[in-house]
Short mmCIF file of C-alpha atoms in Angstrom, two decimals:
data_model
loop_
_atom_site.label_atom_id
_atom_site.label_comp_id
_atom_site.label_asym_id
_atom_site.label_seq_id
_atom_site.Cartn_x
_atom_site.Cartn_y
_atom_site.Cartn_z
CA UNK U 1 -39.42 -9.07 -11.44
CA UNK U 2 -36.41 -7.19 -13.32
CA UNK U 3 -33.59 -9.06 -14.66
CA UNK U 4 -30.36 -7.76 -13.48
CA UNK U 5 -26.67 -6.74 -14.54
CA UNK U 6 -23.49 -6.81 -12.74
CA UNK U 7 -20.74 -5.16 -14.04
CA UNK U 8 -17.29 -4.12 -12.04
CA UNK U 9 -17.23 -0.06 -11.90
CA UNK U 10 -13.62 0.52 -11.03
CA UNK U 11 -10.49 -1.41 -12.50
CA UNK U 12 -12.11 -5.33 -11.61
CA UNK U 13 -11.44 -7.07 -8.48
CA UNK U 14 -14.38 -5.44 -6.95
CA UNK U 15 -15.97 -8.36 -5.11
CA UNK U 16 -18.34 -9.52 -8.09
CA UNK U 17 -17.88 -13.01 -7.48
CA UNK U 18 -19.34 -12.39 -3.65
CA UNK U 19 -22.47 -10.28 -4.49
CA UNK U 20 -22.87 -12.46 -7.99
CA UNK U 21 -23.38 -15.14 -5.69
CA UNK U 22 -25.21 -13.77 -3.10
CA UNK U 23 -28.18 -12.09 -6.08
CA UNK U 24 -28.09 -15.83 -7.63
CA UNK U 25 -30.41 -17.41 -4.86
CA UNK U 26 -32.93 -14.84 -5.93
CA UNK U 27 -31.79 -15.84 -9.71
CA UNK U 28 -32.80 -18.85 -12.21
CA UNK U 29 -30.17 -18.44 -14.36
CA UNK U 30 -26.28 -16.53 -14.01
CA UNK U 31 -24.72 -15.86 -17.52
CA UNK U 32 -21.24 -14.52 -18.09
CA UNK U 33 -20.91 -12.63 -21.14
CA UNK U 34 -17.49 -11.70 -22.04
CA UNK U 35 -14.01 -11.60 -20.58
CA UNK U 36 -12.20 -14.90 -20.54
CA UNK U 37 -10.56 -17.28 -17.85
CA UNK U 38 -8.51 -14.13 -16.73
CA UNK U 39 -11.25 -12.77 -15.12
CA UNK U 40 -11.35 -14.38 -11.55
CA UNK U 41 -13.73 -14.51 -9.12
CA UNK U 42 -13.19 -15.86 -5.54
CA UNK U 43 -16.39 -17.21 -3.26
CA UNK U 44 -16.58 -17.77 0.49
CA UNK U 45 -19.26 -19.65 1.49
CA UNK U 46 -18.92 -21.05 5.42
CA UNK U 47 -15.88 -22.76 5.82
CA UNK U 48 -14.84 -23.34 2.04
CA UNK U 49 -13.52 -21.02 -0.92
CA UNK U 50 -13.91 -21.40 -4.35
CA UNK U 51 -11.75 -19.55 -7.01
CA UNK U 52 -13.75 -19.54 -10.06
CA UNK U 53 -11.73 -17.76 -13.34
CA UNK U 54 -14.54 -19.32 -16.33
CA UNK U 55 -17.58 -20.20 -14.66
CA UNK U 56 -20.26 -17.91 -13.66
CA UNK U 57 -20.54 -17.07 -9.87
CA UNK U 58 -23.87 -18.73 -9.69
CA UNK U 59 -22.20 -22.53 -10.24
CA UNK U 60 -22.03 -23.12 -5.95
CA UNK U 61 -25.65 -22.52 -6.25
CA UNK U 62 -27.82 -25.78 -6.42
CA UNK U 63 -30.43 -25.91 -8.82
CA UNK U 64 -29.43 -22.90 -10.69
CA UNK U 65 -28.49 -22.88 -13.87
CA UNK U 66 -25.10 -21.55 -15.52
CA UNK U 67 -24.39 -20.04 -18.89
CA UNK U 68 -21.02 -19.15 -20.48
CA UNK U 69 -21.91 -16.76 -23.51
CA UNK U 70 -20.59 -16.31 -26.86
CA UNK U 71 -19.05 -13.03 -25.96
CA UNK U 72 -17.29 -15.04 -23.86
CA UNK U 73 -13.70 -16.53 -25.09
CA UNK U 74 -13.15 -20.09 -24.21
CA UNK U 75 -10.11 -22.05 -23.05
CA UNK U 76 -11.42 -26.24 -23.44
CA UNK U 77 -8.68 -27.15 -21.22
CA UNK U 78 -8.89 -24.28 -18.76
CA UNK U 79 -13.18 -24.91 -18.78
CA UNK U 80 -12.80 -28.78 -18.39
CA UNK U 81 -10.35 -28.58 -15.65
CA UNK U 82 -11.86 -25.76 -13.73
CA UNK U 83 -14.83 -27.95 -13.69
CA UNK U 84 -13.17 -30.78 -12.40
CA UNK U 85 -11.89 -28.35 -9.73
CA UNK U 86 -15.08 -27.27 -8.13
CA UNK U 87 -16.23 -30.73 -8.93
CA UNK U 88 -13.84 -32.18 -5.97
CA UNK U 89 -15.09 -29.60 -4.09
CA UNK U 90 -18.37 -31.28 -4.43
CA UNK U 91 -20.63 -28.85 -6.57
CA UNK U 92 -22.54 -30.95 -9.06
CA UNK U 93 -21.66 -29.36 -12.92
CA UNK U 94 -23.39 -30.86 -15.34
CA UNK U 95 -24.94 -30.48 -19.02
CA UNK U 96 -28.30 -29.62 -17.74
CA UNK U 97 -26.37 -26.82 -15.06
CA UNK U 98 -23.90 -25.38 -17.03
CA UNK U 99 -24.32 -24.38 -20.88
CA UNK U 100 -21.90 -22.60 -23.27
CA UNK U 101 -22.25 -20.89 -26.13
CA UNK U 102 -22.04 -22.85 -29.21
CA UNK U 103 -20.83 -19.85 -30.97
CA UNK U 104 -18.23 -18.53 -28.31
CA UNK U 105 -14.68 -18.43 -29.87
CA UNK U 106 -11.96 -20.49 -28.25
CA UNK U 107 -8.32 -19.98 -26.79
CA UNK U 108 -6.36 -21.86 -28.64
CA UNK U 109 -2.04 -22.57 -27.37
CA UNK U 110 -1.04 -20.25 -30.15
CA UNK U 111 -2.97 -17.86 -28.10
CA UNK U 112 -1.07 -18.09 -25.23
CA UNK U 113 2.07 -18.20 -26.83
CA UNK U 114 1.33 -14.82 -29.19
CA UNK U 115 0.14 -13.07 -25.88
CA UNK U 116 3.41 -14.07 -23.85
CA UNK U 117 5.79 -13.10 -26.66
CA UNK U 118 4.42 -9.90 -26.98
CA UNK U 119 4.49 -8.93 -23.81
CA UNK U 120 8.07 -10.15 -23.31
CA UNK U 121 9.11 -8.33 -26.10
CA UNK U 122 11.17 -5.11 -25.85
CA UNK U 123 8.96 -2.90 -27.41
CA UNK U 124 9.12 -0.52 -24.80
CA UNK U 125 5.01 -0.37 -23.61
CA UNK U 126 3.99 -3.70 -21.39
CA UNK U 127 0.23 -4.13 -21.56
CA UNK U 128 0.10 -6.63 -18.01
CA UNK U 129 -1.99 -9.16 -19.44
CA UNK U 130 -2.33 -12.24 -17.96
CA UNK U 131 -0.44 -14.22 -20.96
CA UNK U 132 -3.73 -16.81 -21.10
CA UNK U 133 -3.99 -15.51 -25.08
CA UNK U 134 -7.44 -13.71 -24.41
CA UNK U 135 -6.72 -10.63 -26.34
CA UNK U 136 -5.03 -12.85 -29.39
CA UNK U 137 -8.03 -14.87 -29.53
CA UNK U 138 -10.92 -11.69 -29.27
CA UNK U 139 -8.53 -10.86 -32.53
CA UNK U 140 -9.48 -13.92 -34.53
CA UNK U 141 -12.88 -13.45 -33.52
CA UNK U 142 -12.60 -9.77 -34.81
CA UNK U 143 -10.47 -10.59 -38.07
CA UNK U 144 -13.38 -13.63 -39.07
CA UNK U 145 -10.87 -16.41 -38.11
CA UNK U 146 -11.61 -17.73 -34.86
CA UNK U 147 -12.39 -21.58 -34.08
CA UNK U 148 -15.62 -21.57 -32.30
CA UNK U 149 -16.81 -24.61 -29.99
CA UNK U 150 -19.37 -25.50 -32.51
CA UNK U 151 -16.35 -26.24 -35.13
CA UNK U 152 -15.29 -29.54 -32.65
CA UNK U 153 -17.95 -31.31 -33.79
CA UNK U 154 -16.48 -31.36 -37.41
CA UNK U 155 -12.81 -32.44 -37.55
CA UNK U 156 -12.44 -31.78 -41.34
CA UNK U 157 -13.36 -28.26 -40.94
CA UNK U 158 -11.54 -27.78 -37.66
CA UNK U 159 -8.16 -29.22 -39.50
CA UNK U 160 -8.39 -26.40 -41.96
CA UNK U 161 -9.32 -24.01 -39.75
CA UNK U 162 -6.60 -24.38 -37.33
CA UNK U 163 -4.52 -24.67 -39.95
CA UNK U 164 -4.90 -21.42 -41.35
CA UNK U 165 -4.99 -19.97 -37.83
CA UNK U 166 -1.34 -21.46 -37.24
CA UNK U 167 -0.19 -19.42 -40.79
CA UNK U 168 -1.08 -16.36 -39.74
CA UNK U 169 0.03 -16.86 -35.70
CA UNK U 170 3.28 -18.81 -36.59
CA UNK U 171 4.57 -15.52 -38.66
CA UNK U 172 4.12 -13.54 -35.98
CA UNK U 173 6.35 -16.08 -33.34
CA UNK U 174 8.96 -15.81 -35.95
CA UNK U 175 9.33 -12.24 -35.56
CA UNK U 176 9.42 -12.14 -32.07
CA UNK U 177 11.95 -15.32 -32.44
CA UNK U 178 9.81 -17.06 -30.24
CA UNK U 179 8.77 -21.18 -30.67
CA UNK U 180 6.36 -21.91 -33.35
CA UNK U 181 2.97 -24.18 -33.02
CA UNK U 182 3.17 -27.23 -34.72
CA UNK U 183 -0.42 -27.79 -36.55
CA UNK U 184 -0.71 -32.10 -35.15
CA UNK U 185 -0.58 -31.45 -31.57
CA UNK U 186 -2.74 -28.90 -31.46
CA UNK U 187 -5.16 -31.00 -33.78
CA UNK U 188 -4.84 -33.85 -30.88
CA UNK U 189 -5.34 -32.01 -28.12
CA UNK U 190 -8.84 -31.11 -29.49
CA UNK U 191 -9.85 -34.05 -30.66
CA UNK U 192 -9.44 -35.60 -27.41
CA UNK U 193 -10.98 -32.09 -25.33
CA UNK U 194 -13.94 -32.38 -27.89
CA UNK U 195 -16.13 -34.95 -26.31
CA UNK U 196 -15.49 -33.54 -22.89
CA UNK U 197 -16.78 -29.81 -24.21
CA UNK U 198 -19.57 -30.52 -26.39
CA UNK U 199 -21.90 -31.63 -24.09
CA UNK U 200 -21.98 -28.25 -22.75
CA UNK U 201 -22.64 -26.47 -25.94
CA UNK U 202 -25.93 -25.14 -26.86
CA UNK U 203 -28.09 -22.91 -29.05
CA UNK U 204 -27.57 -20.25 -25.95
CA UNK U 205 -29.52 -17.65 -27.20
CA UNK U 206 -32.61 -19.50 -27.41
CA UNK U 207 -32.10 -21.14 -24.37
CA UNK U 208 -31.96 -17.34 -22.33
CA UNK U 209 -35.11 -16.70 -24.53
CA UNK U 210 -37.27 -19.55 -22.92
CA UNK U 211 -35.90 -18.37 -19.67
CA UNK U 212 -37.50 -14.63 -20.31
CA UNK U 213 -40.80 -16.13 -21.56
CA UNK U 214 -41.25 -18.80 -18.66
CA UNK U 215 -40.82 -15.68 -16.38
CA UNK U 216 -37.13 -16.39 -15.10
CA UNK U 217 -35.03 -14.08 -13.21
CA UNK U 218 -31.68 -13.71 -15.34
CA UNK U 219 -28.46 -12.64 -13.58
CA UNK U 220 -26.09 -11.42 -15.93
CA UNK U 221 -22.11 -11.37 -14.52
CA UNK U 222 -19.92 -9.14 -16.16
CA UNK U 223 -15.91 -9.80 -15.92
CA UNK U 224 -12.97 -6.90 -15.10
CA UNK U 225 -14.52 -3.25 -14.32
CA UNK U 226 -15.53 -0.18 -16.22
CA UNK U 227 -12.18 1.23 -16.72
CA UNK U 228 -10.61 -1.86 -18.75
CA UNK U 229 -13.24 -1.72 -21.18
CA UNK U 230 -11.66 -1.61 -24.79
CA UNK U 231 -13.21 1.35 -25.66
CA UNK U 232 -14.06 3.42 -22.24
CA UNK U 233 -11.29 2.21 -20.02
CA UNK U 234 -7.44 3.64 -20.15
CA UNK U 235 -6.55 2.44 -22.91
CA UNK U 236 -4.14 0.68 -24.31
CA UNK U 237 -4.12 -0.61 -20.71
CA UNK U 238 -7.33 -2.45 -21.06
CA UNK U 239 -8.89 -5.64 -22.05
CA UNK U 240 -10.21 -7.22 -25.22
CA UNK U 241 -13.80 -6.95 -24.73
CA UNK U 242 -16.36 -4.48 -23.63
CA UNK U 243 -17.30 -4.43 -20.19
CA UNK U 244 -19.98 -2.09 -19.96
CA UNK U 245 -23.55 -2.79 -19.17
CA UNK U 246 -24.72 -3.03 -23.04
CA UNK U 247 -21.91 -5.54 -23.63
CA UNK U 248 -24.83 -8.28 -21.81
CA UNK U 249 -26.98 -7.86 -24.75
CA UNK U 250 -24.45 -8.89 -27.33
CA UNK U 251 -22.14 -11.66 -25.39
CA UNK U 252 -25.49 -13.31 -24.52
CA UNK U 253 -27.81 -12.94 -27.85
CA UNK U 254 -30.11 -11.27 -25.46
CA UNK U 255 -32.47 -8.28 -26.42
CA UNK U 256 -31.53 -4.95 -24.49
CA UNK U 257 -34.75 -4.32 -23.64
CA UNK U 258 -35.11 -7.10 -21.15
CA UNK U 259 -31.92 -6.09 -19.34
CA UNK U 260 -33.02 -4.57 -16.59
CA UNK U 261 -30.85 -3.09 -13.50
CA UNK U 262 -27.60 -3.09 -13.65
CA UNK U 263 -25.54 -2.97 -10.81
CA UNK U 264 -22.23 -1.47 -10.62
CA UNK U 265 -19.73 -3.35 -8.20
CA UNK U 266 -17.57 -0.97 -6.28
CA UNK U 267 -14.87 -0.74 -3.83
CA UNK U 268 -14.82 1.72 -0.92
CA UNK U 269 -11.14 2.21 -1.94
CA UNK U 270 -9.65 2.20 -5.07
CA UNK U 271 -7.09 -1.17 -6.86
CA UNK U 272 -5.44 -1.91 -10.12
CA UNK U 273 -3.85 -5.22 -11.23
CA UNK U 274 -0.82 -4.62 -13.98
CA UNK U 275 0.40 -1.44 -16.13
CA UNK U 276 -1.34 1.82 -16.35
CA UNK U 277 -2.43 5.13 -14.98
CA UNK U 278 -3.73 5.15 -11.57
CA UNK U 279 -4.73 8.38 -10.29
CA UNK U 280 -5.16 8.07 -6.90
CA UNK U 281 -2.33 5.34 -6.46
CA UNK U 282 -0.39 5.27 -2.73
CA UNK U 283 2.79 4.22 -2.52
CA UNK U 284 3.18 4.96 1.03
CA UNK U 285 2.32 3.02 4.38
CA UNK U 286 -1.46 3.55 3.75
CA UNK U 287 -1.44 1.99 0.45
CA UNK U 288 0.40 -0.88 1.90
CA UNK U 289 -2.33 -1.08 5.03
CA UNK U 290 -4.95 -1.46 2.31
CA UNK U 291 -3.34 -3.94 0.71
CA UNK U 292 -2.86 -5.87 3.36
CA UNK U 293 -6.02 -5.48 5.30
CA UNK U 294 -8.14 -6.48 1.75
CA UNK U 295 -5.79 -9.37 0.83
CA UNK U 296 -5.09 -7.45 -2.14
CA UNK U 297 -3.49 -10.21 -4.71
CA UNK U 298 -5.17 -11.09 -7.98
CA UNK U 299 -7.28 -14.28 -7.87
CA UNK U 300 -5.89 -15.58 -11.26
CA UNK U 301 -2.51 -14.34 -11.18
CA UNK U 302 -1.35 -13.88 -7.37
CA UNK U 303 0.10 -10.36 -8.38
CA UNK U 304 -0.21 -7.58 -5.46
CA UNK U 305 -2.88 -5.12 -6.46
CA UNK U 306 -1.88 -1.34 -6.64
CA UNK U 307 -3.67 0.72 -4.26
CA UNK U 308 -5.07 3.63 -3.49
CA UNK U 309 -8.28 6.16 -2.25
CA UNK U 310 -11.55 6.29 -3.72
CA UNK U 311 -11.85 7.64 -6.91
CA UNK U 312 -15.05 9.57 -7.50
CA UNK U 313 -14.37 10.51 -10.56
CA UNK U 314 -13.97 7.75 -12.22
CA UNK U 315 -16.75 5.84 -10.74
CA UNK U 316 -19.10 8.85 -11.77
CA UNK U 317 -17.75 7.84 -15.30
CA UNK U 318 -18.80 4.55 -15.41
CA UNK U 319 -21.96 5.29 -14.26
CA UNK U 320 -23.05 7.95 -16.61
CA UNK U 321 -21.60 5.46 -19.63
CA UNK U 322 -21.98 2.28 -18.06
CA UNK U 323 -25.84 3.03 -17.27
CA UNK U 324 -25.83 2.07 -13.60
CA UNK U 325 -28.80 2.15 -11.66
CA UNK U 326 -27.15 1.77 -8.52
CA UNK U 327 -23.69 0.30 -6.64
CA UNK U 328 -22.72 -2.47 -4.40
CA UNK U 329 -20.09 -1.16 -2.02
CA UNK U 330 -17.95 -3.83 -1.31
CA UNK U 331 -14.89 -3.84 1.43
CA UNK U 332 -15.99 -0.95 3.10
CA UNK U 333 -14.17 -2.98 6.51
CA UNK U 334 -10.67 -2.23 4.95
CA UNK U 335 -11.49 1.37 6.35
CA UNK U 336 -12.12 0.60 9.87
CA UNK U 337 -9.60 2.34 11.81
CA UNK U 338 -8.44 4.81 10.08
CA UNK U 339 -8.61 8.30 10.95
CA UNK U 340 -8.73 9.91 7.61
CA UNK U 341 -10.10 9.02 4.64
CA UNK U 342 -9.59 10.80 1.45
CA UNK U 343 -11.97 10.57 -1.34
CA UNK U 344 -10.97 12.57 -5.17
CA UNK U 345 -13.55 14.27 -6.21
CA UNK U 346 -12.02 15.70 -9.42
CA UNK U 347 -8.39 15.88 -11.18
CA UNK U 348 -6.13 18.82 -12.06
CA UNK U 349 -4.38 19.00 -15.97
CA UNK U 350 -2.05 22.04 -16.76
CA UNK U 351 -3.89 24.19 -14.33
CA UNK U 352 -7.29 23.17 -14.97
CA UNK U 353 -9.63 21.17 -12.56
CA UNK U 354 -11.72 19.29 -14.41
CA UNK U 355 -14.68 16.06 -14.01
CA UNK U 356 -13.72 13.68 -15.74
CA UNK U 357 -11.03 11.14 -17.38
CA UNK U 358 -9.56 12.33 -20.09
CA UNK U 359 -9.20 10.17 -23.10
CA UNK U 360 -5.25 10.81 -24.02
CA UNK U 361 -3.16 8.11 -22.09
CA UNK U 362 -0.29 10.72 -21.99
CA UNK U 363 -3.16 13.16 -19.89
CA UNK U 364 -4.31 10.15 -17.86
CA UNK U 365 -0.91 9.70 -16.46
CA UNK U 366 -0.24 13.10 -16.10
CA UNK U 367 -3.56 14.03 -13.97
CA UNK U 368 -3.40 14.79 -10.48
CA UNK U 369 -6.23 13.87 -7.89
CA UNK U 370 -8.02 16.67 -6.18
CA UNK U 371 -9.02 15.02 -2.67
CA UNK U 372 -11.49 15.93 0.04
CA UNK U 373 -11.07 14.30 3.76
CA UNK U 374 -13.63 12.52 5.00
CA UNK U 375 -13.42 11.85 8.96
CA UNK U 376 -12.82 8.08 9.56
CA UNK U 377 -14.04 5.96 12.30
CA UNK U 378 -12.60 3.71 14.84
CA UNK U 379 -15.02 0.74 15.24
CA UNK U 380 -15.19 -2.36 13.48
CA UNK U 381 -17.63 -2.54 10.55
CA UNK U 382 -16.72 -6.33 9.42
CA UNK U 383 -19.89 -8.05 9.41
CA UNK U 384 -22.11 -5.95 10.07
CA UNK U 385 -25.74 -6.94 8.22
CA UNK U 386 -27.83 -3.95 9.17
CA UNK U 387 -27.17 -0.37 9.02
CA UNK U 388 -27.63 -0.27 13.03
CA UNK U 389 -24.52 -1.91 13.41
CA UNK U 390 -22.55 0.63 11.61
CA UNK U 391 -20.64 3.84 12.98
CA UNK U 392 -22.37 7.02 12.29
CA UNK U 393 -19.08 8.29 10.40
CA UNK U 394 -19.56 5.29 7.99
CA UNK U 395 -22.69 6.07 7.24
CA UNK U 396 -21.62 9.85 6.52
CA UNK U 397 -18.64 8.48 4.37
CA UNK U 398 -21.08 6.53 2.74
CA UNK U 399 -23.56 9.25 1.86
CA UNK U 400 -21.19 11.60 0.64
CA UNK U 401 -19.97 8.25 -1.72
CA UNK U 402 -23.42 8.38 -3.44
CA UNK U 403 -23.41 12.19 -3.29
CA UNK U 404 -20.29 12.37 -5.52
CA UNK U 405 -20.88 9.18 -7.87
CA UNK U 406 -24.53 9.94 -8.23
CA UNK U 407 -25.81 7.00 -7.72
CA UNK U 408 -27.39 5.12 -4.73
CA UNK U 409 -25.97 2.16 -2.62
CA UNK U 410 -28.10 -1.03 -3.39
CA UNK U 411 -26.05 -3.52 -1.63
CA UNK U 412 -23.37 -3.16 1.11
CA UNK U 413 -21.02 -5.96 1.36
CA UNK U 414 -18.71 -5.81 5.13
CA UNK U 415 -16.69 -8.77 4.33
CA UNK U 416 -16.06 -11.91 2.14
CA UNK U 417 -18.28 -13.91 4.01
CA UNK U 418 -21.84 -14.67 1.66
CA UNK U 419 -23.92 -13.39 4.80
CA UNK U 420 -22.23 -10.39 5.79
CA UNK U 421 -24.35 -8.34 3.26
CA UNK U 422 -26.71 -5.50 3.95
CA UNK U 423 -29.52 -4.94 1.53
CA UNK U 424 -30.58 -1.31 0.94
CA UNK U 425 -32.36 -2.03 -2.27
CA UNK U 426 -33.64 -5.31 -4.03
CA UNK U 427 -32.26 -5.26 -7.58
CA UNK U 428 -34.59 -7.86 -8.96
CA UNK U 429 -37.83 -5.91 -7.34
CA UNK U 430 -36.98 -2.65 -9.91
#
């Protein structure tokens, strides 16, 4: 049995949290491997939801275990108290479910504040981010400076460390004449988060080994989508960390070649949380129907998502780069009703059609979407579990989806609900 890969394949907010935890009853284990309590990821399971933002999906799941990796960046505070969270919702997280990375960098309050004063600065270009200091503290990891949750065991090191961090941080509050860190409390705060964190922390790399040899199924959950990637995505308008496929291997300490499929997460329409170019945005009274009919607000920050058609072109993208075998189709009941449905199947620059996104953040914004209508249909697709129960034109909007992205539907999801999922094509049988 293959291991398997989730990764978003549009702009995040796909519904990974939903088919995450609908893959983890065939899984042993669920591992996040990057991202950072930004990412969130909302569950419904009968009659109760849970918004998860740290922990993988697979946590509602008894008897399977959870692993936060060490390309993952780590709030204490956030972790504990999202545990205690889902812990008064009665899911059991223990030690012996739920491991993290004893090498995963932490989010530190400087973090925070560096992120917020930046973007409130008047510099003229607003990233969006969600001011929880995740790109500040993938920087320290970069620049060789970042407190990792092995360093609480050690409070003589951790002084120093923290110490130096505040140096370099505190400079940069100055400029932006924002409130320094004061080294004490922050030395306080982690002495007394410690105890409550290191339990959790293990050798995880070894542990996902075991796993592979004792013939485990690993489910690997990826956080954001394709296009926020640091390097792939629309950049600057991106995150801190690469969300691509490969990006499992490294913010795991997992060998490649046991990956196995990876499935891109995709909505039948097209959304994007914060700043940035958005091709097939609609401003107009659809765009506000698809908002409204997907609950479109952002699970960790409540902001209304921008959006918009689907955007073939893009989703092609991330699955020549992002090496997916095949899509989950999520939220394909947000169409029902309409009569038309547009789907862009390339862009136009200066007079030229062309496949692809271009890398140039001036060209991204400047692109416009060349659209094909698709015919729509009027019944009601929400809940349907079987291709039977779907209208013939949903089918055909669905083949000519695959057609354009070249890739097949795996999984089609037809609403929040765990249940209400059709399976086309096991990923753990590949």
């Amino acid at each position: 049995m293959a291991n398997v890969v989730v990764i978003g394949a549009q702009w995040g907010d796909e519904g990974k949290g939903k088919i995450v935890d609908w893959l983890s009853e065939r899984a042993d284990v669920v591992v996040r491997f990057q991202g950072g309590h930004n990412a969130g990821h909302t569950l419904v399971i009968g009659n109760r939801t849970f918004k998860l933002s740290l922990l993988p999906s697979g946590v509602v799941r008894p008897g399977k275990l959870s692993v936060i990796g060490n390309g993952v960046v780590v709030d204490p505070w956030a972790l504990i108290a999202e545990i205690e969270r889902v812990r008064a919702d009665g899911v059991a997280v223990t030690p012996e479910t739920l491991h993290v990375a004893e090498n995963a960098a932490l989010i530190l309050p400087v973090h925070g504040a560096i992120d917020r004063a930046r973007e409130a600065a008047d510099s003229g270009r607003r990233i969006g981010t969600t001011g929880r200091g995740i790109g500040p503290a993938y920087e320290d990891k970069v620049a060789r400076r970042a407190v990792r949750v092995c360093d609480l065991a050690d409070a003589g090191p951790l002084r120093a460390k923290v110490e130096a961090l505040l140096i370099h941080h505190n400079a940069q509050l100055r400029g932006f004449g924002a409130e320094e860190i004061a080294l004490e409390p922050v030395i306080e705060a982690l002495g007394a988060i410690a105890p409550r964190v290191l339990p959790f922390a293990r050798p995880v790399w070894e542990v996902l080994d075991e796993a592979r040899r004792a013939g485990q199924r690993l489910l690997f959950e990826g956080a954001q989508g394709f296009m926020l990637d640091v390097d792939h995505g629309t950049y600057p308008f991106v995150t801190s960390s690469n969300t691509v496929a490969g990006a499992a291997a490294a913010g795991a300490g997992f060998a490649t070649g046991g990956l196995g499929f990876v499935l891109g997460i995709v909505k039948a329409y097209t959304t994007r949380v914060g700043e940035g170019p958005f091709p097939t945005e609609l401003t107009d009274a659809t765009g506000r129907r698809l908002g409204e009919r997907g609950h479109e607000f952002g699970t960790v920050t409540g902001r209304p998502r921008r959006c918009g058609w689907f955007d073939a072109v893009l989703v092609r993208q991330a699955i020549k780069v992002g090496g997916i075998d095949g899509i989950a189709l999520t939220k394909l009941d947000v169409l029902d009703g309409l009569q038309a449905i547009k789907v862009c199947t390339a862009y136009r620059l200066d007079g030229q059609e062309i496949r692809r996104l271009p890398a140039m953040a001036a060209d991204q914004a400047r692109v416009q979407p060349v659209y094909e209508t698709c015919e729509g249909w009027s019944e009601s697709t929400r809940g349907a579990r079987s291709w039977a129960d779907l209208p013939a034109t949903a089918i055909k909007y669905i083949r000519r989806v695959e057609e354009l992205i070249e890739a097949p539907v795996a999984l089609l999801s037809t609403s929040p609900e765990r249940d209400d999922t059709i399976l086309v094509r096991d990923p753990f049988a590949d």
